[in-house]
Short mmCIF file of C-alpha atoms in Angstrom, two decimals:
data_model
loop_
_atom_site.label_atom_id
_atom_site.label_comp_id
_atom_site.label_asym_id
_atom_site.label_seq_id
_atom_site.Cartn_x
_atom_site.Cartn_y
_atom_site.Cartn_z
CA UNK A 1 178.66 3.01 57.71
CA UNK A 2 177.28 5.92 55.45
CA UNK A 3 179.72 8.45 56.00
CA UNK A 4 178.13 12.23 55.96
CA UNK A 5 180.82 14.13 55.56
CA UNK A 6 181.55 17.07 58.07
CA UNK A 7 178.41 18.05 60.91
CA UNK A 8 179.94 21.21 61.27
CA UNK A 9 178.54 21.99 57.35
CA UNK A 10 174.95 21.35 58.75
CA UNK A 11 172.73 23.61 59.34
CA UNK A 12 169.15 23.24 61.16
CA UNK A 13 166.39 23.81 58.20
CA UNK A 14 163.68 26.12 59.79
CA UNK A 15 160.93 24.85 57.40
CA UNK A 16 161.98 21.47 58.28
CA UNK A 17 161.65 22.21 61.74
CA UNK A 18 158.07 23.89 61.14
CA UNK A 19 157.26 20.87 59.78
CA UNK A 20 157.61 18.83 62.17
CA UNK A 21 155.89 20.52 64.95
CA UNK A 22 152.84 21.39 62.43
CA UNK A 23 152.89 17.43 62.38
CA UNK A 24 153.42 16.86 66.06
CA UNK A 25 151.29 19.17 67.32
CA UNK A 26 148.56 17.50 65.04
CA UNK A 27 149.21 14.23 66.10
CA UNK A 28 148.96 15.40 69.99
CA UNK A 29 145.37 16.56 68.98
CA UNK A 30 144.20 13.38 67.30
CA UNK A 31 146.06 11.93 70.30
CA UNK A 32 143.58 13.92 72.95
CA UNK A 33 140.20 13.25 71.11
CA UNK A 34 141.37 9.42 70.75
CA UNK A 35 141.74 9.38 74.76
CA UNK A 36 138.35 12.08 75.19
CA UNK A 37 136.27 9.56 72.45
CA UNK A 38 137.30 5.85 73.63
CA UNK A 39 137.87 3.66 76.36
CA UNK A 40 141.20 3.97 76.73
CA UNK A 41 141.50 0.70 78.61
CA UNK A 42 141.05 -1.03 75.05
CA UNK A 43 142.61 1.06 72.91
CA UNK A 44 146.12 -0.12 71.13
CA UNK A 45 148.23 2.48 69.92
CA UNK A 46 150.02 -0.03 68.03
CA UNK A 47 150.33 -3.40 66.64
CA UNK A 48 153.30 -4.82 68.74
CA UNK A 49 151.80 -3.14 72.21
CA UNK A 50 152.16 -6.17 74.00
CA UNK A 51 155.64 -6.60 73.14
CA UNK A 52 156.10 -2.81 74.50
CA UNK A 53 153.85 -3.35 77.98
CA UNK A 54 156.02 -6.53 78.62
CA UNK A 55 159.56 -4.95 77.72
CA UNK A 56 158.36 -1.03 79.64
CA UNK A 57 156.92 -3.22 82.88
CA UNK A 58 160.10 -5.14 83.18
CA UNK A 59 162.61 -2.24 82.66
CA UNK A 60 160.33 -0.06 84.57
CA UNK A 61 158.58 -2.28 86.95
CA UNK A 62 157.68 1.09 89.24
CA UNK A 63 157.49 3.88 87.00
CA UNK A 64 154.48 5.72 87.80
CA UNK A 65 153.27 6.93 84.73
CA UNK A 66 151.26 9.56 86.73
CA UNK A 67 153.38 12.14 85.89
CA UNK A 68 156.80 11.10 83.83
CA UNK A 69 159.27 14.56 84.25
CA UNK A 70 162.32 14.96 82.07
CA UNK A 71 164.70 14.32 85.20
CA UNK A 72 162.51 10.67 85.36
CA UNK A 73 163.45 9.98 81.74
CA UNK A 74 167.89 11.48 81.72
CA UNK A 75 168.91 11.58 85.77
CA UNK A 76 170.87 8.83 87.64
CA UNK A 77 171.74 6.30 85.06
CA UNK A 78 167.67 6.35 83.26
CA UNK A 79 169.28 8.10 79.99
CA UNK A 80 170.69 4.86 79.89
CA UNK A 81 168.25 2.14 80.71
CA UNK A 82 165.46 4.02 78.62
CA UNK A 83 168.37 3.77 75.76
CA UNK A 84 168.44 -0.15 76.29
CA UNK A 85 164.43 0.07 76.48
CA UNK A 86 164.45 1.67 73.29
CA UNK A 87 166.98 -0.20 71.47
CA UNK A 88 164.93 -3.13 71.35
CA UNK A 89 162.52 -1.96 69.12
CA UNK A 90 164.58 -1.26 66.66
CA UNK A 91 163.64 -3.26 64.28
CA UNK A 92 160.68 -3.94 65.13
CA UNK A 93 158.25 -0.14 65.95
CA UNK A 94 158.21 1.82 62.83
CA UNK A 95 159.95 5.43 63.33
CA UNK A 96 160.38 3.68 67.00
CA UNK A 97 163.54 6.51 67.66
CA UNK A 98 161.36 9.98 65.93
CA UNK A 99 160.94 13.03 68.48
CA UNK A 100 157.33 12.86 69.57
CA UNK A 101 155.27 15.05 72.24
CA UNK A 102 154.45 13.38 75.12
CA UNK A 103 152.45 14.73 77.96
CA UNK A 104 154.33 14.88 81.35
CA UNK A 105 151.32 14.78 83.30
CA UNK A 106 148.81 12.30 82.72
CA UNK A 107 146.02 14.63 84.27
CA UNK A 108 146.39 17.45 81.65
CA UNK A 109 145.89 18.26 78.34
CA UNK A 110 148.88 18.44 75.67
CA UNK A 111 149.87 22.33 76.31
CA UNK A 112 153.62 23.78 76.10
CA UNK A 113 154.31 23.53 79.52
CA UNK A 114 152.79 19.92 79.83
CA UNK A 115 154.82 18.67 76.92
CA UNK A 116 158.39 16.83 76.32
CA UNK A 117 160.05 16.05 73.29
CA UNK A 118 160.17 12.20 73.59
CA UNK A 119 161.29 9.33 71.12
CA UNK A 120 158.30 7.65 69.84
CA UNK A 121 158.56 4.20 71.25
CA UNK A 122 158.65 6.17 74.95
CA UNK A 123 155.51 7.94 73.94
CA UNK A 124 154.21 4.53 73.03
CA UNK A 125 155.21 2.63 76.22
CA UNK A 126 154.11 5.49 78.61
CA UNK A 127 150.99 6.37 76.84
CA UNK A 128 149.90 2.84 76.38
CA UNK A 129 150.56 1.89 80.24
CA UNK A 130 148.09 5.26 80.95
CA UNK A 131 145.73 3.50 78.82
CA UNK A 132 145.99 -0.18 79.90
CA UNK A 133 146.44 0.97 83.77
CA UNK A 134 142.95 2.89 83.72
CA UNK A 135 145.23 6.66 84.08
CA UNK A 136 143.61 8.01 80.52
CA UNK A 137 140.28 6.83 81.48
CA UNK A 138 140.30 8.04 84.80
CA UNK A 139 141.69 11.45 84.06
CA UNK A 140 139.04 12.53 81.59
CA UNK A 141 136.98 14.89 83.57
CA UNK A 142 140.55 16.69 84.78
CA UNK A 143 141.45 16.91 80.81
CA UNK A 144 138.63 18.66 80.02
CA UNK A 145 138.68 21.38 82.71
CA UNK A 146 142.65 21.82 81.24
CA UNK A 147 141.73 22.07 77.90
CA UNK A 148 139.17 24.46 79.22
CA UNK A 149 141.38 26.23 81.26
CA UNK A 150 143.89 26.74 78.18
CA UNK A 151 141.35 27.99 75.72
CA UNK A 152 140.16 30.79 77.79
CA UNK A 153 143.50 32.12 77.80
#
């Protein structure tokens, strides 16, 4: 294991954080464009989609992907269950733990109020389930209304 020295000597680099935020924003915009322009029930977000979905529904069989709040991700032992889920993909999915923006409410577009940062594998699992289970497809009209209301602000 590599020793990176004293963690107290590290500082946050605002330019790196800004670059991440810009890239995350661009990815969320691409994601919404994909949702709006194709039949999401057949959209594949990763080459390991079948394995990710199977593991997700095995670990979280009753999770309603319509709304995934911070409390569903962290409270009552959920954090440990999610960690175990994520670690299954450590050697399979590139950047599986990279911080990624995810929509909380499936009926709304990305916005500061409707976004949470999660590991990439959680984003993939939730959005894949939303696609395959028809949640994103049925919400296209709601996305358009939400985006239009944000644009008018």
